[in-house]
XYZ file of N, CA and C in Angstrom:
663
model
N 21.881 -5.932 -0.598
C 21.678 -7.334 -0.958
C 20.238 -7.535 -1.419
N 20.347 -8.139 -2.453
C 18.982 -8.260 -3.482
C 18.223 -9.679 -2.370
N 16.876 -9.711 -2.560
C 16.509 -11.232 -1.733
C 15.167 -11.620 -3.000
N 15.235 -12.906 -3.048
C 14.144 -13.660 -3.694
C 12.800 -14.086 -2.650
N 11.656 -13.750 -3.446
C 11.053 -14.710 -2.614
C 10.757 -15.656 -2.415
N 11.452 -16.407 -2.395
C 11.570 -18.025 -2.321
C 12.507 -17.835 -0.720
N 13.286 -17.177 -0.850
C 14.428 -16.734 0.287
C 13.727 -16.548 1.371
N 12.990 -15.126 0.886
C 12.317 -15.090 1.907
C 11.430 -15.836 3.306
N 10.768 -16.244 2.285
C 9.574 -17.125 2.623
C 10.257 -18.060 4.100
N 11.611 -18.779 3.252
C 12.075 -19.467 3.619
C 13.165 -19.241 5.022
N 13.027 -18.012 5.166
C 13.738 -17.757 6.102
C 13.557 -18.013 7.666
N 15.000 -18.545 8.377
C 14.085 -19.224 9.895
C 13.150 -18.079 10.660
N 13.497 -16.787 10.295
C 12.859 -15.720 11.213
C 11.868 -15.204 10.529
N 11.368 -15.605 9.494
C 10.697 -15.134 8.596
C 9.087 -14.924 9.081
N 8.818 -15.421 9.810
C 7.367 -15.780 10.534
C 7.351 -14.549 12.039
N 8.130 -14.525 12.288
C 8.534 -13.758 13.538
C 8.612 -12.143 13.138
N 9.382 -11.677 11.821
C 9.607 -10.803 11.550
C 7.864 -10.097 10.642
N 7.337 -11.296 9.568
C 5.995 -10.978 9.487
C 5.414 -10.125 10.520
N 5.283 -10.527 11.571
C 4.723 -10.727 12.755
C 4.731 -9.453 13.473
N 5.859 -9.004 13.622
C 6.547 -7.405 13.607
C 6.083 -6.242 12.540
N 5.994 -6.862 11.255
C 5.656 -6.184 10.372
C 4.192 -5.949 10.745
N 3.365 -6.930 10.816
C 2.032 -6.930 10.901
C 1.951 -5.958 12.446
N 2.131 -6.041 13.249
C 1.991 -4.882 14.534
C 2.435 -3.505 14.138
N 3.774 -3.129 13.352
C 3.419 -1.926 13.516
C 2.137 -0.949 12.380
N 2.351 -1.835 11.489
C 0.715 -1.721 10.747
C -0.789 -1.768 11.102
N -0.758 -2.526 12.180
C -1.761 -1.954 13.182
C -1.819 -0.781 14.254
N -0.276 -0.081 14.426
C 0.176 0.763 15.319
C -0.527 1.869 14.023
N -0.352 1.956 12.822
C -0.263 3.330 12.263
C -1.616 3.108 12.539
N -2.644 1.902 12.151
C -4.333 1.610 11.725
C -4.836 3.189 13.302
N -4.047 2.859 14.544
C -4.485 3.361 15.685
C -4.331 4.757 15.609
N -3.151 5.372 15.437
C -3.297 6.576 14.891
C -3.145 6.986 14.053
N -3.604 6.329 12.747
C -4.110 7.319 12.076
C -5.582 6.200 10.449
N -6.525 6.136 11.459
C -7.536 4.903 10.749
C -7.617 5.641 9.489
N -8.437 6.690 9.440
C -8.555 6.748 8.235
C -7.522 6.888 6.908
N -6.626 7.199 7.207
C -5.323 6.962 5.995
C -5.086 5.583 6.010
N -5.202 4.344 6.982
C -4.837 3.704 6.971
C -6.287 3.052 6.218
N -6.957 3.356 6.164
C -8.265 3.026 5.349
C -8.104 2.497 3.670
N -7.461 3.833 3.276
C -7.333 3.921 1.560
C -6.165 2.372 1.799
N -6.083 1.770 2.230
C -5.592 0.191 1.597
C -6.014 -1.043 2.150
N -7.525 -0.804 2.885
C -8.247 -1.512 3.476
C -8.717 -2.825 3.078
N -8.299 -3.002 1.628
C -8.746 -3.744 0.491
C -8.227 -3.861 -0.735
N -7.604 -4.778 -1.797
C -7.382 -4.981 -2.223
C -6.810 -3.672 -3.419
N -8.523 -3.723 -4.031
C -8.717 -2.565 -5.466
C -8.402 -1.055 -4.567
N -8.366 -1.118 -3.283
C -8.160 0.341 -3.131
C -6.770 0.404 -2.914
N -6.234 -0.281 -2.059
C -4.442 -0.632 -2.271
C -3.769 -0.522 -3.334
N -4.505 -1.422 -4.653
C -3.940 -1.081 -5.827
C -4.024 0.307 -6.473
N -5.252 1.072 -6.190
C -5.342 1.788 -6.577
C -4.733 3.139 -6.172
N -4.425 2.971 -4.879
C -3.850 4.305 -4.574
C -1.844 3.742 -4.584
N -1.635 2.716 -5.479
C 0.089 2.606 -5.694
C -0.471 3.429 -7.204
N -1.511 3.066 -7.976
C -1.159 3.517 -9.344
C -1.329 4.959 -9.357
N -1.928 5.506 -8.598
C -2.104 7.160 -8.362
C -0.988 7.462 -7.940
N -0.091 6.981 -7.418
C 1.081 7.716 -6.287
C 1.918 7.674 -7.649
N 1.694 6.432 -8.290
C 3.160 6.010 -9.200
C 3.110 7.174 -10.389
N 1.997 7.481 -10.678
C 1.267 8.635 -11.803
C 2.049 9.950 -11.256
N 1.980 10.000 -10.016
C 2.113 11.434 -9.685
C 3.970 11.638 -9.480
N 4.679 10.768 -9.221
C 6.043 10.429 -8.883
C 6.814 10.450 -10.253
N 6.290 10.067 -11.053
C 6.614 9.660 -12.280
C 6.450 11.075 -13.078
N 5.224 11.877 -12.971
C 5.003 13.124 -13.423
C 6.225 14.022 -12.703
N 6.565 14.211 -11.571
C 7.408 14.644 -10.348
C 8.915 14.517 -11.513
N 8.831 13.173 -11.332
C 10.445 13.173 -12.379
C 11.113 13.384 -13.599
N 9.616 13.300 -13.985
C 10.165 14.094 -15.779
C 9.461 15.714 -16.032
N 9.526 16.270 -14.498
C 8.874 17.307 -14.649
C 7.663 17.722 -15.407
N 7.117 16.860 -15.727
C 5.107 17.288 -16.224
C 4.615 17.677 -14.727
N 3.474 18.604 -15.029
C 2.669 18.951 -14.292
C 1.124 18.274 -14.211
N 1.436 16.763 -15.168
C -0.432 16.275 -15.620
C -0.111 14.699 -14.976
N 1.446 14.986 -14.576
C 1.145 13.702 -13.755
C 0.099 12.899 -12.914
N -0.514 13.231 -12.321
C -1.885 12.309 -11.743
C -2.967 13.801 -12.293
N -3.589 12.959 -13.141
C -5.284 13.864 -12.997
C -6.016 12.500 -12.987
N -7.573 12.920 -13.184
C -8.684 11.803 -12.881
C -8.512 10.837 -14.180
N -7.957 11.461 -15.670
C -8.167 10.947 -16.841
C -6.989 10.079 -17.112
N -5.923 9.978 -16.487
C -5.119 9.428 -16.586
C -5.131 8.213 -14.902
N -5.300 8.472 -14.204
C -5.581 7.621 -13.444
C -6.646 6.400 -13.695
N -8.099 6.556 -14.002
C -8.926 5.971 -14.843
C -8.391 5.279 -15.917
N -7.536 5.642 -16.433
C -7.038 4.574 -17.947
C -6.492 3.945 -17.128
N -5.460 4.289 -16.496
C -4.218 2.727 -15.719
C -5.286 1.736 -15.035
N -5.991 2.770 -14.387
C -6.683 1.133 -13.231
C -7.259 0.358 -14.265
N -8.032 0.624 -15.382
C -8.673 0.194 -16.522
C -8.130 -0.690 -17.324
N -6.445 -0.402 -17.827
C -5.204 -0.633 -18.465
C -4.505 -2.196 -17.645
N -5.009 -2.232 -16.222
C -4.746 -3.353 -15.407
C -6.000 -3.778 -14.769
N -7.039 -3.553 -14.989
C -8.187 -4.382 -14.710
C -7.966 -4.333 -13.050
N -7.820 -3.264 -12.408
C -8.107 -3.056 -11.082
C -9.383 -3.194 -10.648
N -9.890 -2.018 -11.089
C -11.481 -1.610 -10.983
C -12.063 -1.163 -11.863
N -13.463 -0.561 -11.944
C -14.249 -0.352 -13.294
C -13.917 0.979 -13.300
N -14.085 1.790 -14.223
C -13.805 3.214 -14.444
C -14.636 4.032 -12.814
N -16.147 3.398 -12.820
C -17.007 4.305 -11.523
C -16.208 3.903 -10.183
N -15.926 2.996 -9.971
C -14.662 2.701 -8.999
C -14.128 3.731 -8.685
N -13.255 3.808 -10.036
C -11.974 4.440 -9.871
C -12.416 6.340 -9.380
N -13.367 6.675 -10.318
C -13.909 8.006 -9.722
C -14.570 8.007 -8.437
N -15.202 7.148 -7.633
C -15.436 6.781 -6.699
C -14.532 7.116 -5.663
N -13.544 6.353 -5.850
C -12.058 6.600 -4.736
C -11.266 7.631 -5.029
N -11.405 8.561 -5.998
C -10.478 10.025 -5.905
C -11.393 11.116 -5.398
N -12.757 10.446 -5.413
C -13.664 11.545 -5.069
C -13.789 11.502 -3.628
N -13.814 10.156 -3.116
C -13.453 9.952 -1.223
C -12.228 10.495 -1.162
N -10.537 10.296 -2.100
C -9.523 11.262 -1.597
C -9.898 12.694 -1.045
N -10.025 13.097 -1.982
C -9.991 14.617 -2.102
C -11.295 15.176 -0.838
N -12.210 14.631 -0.984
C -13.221 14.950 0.480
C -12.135 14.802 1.213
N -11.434 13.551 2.223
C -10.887 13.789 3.200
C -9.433 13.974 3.020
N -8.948 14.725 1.999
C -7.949 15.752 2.064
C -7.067 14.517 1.857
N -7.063 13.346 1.470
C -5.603 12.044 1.053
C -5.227 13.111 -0.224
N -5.637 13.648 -1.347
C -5.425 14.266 -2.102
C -5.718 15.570 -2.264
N -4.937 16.394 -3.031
C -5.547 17.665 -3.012
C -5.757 18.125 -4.472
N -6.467 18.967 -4.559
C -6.804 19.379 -6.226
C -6.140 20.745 -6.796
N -5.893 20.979 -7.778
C -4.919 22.402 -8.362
C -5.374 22.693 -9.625
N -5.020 23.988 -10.091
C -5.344 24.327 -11.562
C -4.373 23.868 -12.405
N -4.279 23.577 -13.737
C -3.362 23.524 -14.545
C -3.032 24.609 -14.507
N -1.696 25.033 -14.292
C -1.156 26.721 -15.026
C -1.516 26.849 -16.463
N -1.526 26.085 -17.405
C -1.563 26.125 -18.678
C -3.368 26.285 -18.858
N -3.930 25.331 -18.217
C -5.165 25.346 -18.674
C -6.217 25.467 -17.457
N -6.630 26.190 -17.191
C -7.545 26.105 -16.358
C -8.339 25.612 -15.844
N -9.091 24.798 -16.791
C -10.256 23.936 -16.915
C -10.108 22.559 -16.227
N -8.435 22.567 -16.723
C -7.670 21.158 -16.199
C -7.463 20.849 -14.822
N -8.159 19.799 -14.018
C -7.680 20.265 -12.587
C -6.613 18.688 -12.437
N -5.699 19.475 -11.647
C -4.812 18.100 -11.241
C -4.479 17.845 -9.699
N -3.937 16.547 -9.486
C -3.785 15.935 -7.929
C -2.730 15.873 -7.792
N -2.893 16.028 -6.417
C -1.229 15.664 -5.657
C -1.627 15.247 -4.296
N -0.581 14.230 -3.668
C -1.113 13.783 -2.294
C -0.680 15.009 -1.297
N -1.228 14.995 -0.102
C -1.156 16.115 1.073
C -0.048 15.354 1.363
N 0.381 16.309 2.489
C 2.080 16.490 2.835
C 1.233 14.971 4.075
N 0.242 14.315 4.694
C 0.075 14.186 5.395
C -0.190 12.531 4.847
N -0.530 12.377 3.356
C -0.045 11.315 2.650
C 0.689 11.071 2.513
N 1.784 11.937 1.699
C 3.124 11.195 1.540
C 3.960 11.057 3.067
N 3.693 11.624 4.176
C 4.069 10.967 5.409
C 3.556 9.628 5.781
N 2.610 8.853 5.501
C 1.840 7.777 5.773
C 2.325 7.013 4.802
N 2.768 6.916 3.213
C 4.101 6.365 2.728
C 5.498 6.166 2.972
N 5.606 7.240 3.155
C 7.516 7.328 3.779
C 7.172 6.202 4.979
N 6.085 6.023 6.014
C 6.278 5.155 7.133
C 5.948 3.584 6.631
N 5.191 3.883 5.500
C 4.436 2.267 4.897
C 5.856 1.739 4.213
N 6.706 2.607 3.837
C 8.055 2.303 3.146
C 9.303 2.077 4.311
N 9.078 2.490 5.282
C 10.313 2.314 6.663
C 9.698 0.824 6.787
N 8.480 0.602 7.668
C 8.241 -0.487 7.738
C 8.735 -1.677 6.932
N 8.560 -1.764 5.587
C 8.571 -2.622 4.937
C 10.698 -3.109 4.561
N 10.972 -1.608 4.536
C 12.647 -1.646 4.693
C 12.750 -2.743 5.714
N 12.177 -2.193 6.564
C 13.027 -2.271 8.074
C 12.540 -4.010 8.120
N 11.250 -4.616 7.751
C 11.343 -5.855 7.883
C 12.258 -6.716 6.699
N 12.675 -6.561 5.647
C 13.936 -6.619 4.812
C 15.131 -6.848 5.624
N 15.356 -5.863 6.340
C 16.577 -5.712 6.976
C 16.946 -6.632 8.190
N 15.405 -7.120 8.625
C 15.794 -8.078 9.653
C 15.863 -9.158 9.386
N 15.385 -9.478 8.368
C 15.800 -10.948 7.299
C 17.608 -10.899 7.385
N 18.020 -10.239 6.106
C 19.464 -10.224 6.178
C 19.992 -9.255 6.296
N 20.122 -9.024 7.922
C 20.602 -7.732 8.186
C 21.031 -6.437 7.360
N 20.528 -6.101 6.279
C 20.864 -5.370 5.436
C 20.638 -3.589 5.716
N 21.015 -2.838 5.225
C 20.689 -1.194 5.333
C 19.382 -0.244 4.861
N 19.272 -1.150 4.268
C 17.925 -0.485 3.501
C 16.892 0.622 4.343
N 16.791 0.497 5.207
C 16.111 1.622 6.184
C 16.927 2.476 6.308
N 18.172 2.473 6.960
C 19.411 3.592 6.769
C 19.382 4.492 5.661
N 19.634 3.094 4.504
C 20.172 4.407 3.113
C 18.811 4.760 2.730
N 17.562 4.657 3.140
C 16.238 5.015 3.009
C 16.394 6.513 3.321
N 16.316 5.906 4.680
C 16.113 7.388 5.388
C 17.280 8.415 5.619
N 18.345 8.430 4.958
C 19.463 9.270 4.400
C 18.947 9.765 3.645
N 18.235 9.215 2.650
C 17.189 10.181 1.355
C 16.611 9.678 0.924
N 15.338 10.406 1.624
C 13.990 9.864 1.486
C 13.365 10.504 -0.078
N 14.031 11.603 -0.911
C 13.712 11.638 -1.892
C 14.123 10.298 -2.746
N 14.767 9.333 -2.248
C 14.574 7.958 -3.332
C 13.034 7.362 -3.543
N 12.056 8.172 -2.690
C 10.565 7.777 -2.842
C 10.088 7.805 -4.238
N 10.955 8.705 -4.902
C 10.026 9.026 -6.295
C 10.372 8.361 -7.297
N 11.739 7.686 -6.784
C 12.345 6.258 -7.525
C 11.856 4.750 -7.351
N 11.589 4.932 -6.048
C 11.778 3.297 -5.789
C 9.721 3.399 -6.003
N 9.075 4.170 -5.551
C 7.371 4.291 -5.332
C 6.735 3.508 -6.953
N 7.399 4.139 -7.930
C 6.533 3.810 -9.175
C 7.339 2.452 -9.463
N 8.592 1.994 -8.946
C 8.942 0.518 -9.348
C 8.237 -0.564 -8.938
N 7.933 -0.412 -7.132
C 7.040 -1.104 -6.591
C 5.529 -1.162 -7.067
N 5.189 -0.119 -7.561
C 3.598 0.118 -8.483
C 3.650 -0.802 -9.210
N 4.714 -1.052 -10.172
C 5.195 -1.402 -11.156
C 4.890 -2.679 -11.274
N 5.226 -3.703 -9.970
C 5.260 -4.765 -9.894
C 4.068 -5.336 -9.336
N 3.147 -4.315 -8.578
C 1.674 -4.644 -8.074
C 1.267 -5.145 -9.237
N 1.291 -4.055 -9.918
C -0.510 -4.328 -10.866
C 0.616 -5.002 -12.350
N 1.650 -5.575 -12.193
C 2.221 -6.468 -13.374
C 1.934 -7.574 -13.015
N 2.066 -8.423 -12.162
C 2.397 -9.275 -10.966
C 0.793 -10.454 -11.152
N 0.369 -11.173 -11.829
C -1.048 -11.615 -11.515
C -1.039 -12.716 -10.246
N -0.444 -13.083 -9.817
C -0.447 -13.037 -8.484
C -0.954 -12.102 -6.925
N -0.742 -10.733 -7.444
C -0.744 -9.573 -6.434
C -1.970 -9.196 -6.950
N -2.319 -8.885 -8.252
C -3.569 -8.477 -8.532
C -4.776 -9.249 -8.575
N -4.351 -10.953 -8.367
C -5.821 -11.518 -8.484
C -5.042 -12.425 -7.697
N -5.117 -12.373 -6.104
C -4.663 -13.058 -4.921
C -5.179 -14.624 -5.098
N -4.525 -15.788 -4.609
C -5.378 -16.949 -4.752
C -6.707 -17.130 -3.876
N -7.605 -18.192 -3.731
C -8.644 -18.095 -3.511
C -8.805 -17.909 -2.016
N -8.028 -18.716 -1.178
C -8.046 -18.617 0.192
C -7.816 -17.296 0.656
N -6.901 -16.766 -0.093
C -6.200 -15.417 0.354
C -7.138 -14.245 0.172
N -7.784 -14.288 -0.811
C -8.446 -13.281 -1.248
C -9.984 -13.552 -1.152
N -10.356 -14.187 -0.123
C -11.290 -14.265 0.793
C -11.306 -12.660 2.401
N -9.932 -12.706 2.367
C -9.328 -11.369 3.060
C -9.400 -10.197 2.398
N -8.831 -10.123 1.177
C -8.589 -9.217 0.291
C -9.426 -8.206 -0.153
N -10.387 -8.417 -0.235
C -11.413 -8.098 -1.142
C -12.557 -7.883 -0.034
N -13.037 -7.635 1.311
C -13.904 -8.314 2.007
C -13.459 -5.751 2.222
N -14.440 -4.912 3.173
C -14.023 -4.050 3.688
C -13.094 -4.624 4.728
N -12.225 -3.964 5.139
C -11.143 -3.948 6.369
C -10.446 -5.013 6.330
N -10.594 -5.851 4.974
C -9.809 -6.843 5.286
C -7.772 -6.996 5.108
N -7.534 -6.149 4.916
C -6.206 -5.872 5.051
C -5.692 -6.111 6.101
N -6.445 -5.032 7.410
C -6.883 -5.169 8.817
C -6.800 -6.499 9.648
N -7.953 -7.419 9.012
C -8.189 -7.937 9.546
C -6.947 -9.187 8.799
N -7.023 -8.932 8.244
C -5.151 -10.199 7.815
C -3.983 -9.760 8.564
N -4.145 -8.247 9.235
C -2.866 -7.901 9.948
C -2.937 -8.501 11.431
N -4.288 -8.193 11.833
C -4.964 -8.914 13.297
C -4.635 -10.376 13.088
N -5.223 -10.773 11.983
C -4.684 -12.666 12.423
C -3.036 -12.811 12.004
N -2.574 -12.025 11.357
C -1.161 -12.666 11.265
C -0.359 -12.235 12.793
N -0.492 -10.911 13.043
C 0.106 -10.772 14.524
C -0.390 -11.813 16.032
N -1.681 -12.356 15.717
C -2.225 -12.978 16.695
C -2.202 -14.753 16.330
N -1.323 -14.844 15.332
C -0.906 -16.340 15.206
C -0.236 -16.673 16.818
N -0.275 -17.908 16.751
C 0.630 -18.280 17.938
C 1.977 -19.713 17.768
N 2.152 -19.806 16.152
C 2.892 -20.365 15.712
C 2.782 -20.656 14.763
N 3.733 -20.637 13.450
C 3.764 -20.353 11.648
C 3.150 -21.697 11.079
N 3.311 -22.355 12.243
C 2.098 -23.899 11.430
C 3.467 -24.108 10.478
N 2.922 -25.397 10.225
C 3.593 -26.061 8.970
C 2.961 -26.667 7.442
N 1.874 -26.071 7.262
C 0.827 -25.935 6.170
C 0.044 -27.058 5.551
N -0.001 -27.874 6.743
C -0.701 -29.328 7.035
C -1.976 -29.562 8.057
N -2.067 -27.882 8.640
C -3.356 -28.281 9.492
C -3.936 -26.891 9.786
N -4.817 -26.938 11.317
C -4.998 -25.836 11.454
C -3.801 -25.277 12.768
N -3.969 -24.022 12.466
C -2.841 -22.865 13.745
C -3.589 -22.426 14.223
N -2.628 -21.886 15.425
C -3.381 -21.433 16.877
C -3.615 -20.106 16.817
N -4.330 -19.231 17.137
C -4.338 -17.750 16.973
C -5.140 -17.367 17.795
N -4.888 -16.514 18.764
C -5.516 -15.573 19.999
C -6.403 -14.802 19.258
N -6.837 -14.311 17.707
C -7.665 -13.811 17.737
C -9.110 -13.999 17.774
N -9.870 -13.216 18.129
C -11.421 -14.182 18.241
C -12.423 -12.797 17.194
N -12.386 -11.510 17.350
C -13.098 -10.911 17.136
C -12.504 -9.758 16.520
N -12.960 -8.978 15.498
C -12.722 -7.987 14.543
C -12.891 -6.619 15.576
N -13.930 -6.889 16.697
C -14.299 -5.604 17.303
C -13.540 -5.357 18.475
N -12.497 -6.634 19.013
C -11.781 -6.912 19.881
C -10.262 -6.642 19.927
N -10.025 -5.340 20.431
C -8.470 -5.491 19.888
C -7.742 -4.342 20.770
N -6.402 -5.067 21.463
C -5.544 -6.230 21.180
C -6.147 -7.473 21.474
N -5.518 -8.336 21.143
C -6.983 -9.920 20.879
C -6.533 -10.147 22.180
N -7.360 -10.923 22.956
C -7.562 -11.311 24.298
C -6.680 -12.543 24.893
């Protein structure tokens, strides 16, 4: 079952199930921070869907040049993610802590290309259960099931969702309140801390209650 977001939004459990979503996203932040890092923020979130989608996409029509640095650099560029030094910036932090790994071209030597560690695309497959699995508690649907029956649908469904990030000007240039979070270090984080530590969905007429007090404080008090 297909859902709108208008549906969504609108749904009576919809605040509750957020809510769920947002905890176990702080469960992975605990073990395992630094992977959970590369989407700490906005341009790096975006940036590591358009690398994955590069490399998935290469994966399916069998090229081997699916993600290199020169083709990654045009897309973020191509969608006004980040500036080109950005973008070399954050493949050069991948590859230090092993989110990516580097290879020769067979054909060309000179050519070096990426692929995520077996220890990335595990930290997807779970960023993708999660997100099923809160789907599914909306309208009880399967989507985590027929997920995880075959999890090679990653290399299908990964570059559609890319697809819609950086199309989307909504997702790529958040509104102003929102992207006061967005854009800040850790603020992904710290939008997962206040949405789990709400203490009721408000009705968008005032202020809400929220147990959280402190970024350095956690579980909030």
């Amino acid at each position: 079952m297909s859902l709108r977001a208008a549906e969504i939004a609108q749904h009576a459990d919809f605040f509750a199930c957020v809510q769920r979503q947002s905890e176990a996203f702080l469960q992975v932040n605990e073990r395992s921070p630094r992977l959970a890092s590369i989407f700490s923020t906005q341009h790096r979130w975006l940036m590591a869907h358009i690398g994955l989608s590069l490399y998935f996409r290469g994966r399916a029509q069998e090229r081997f040049d699916g993600l290199t640095a020169s083709r990654f650099s045009e897309h973020v560029r191509v969608f006004n993610v980040a500036s080109r030094n950005t973008a070399a910036s954050f493949l050069s932090e991948m590859l230090k802590y092993g989110v990516l790994l580097e290879k020769p071209d067979r054909f060309d030597r000179r050519k070096k290309l990426l692929e995520p560690s077996s220890e990335t695309l595990g930290a997807l497959d779970t960023w993708m259960s999660i997100h099923a699995n809160t789907l599914d508690m909306i309208d009880a649907g399967t989507r985590l099931a027929d997920y995880q029956s075959d999890r090679a649908l990653i290399t299908q469904l990964q570059p559609l969702i890319a697809d819609g990030f950086v199309q989307h000007s909504s997702i790529r240039e958040p509104a102003t309140a929102f992207s006061h979070f967005m854009w800040v270090n850790n603020g992904f984080l710290v939008t997962e801390r206040l949405i789990f530590a709400l203490e009721e969905p408000g009705n968008g007429s005032g202020p809400i209650l929220t147990s959280f007090r402190s970024i350095r404080t956690w579980p909030p008090e």
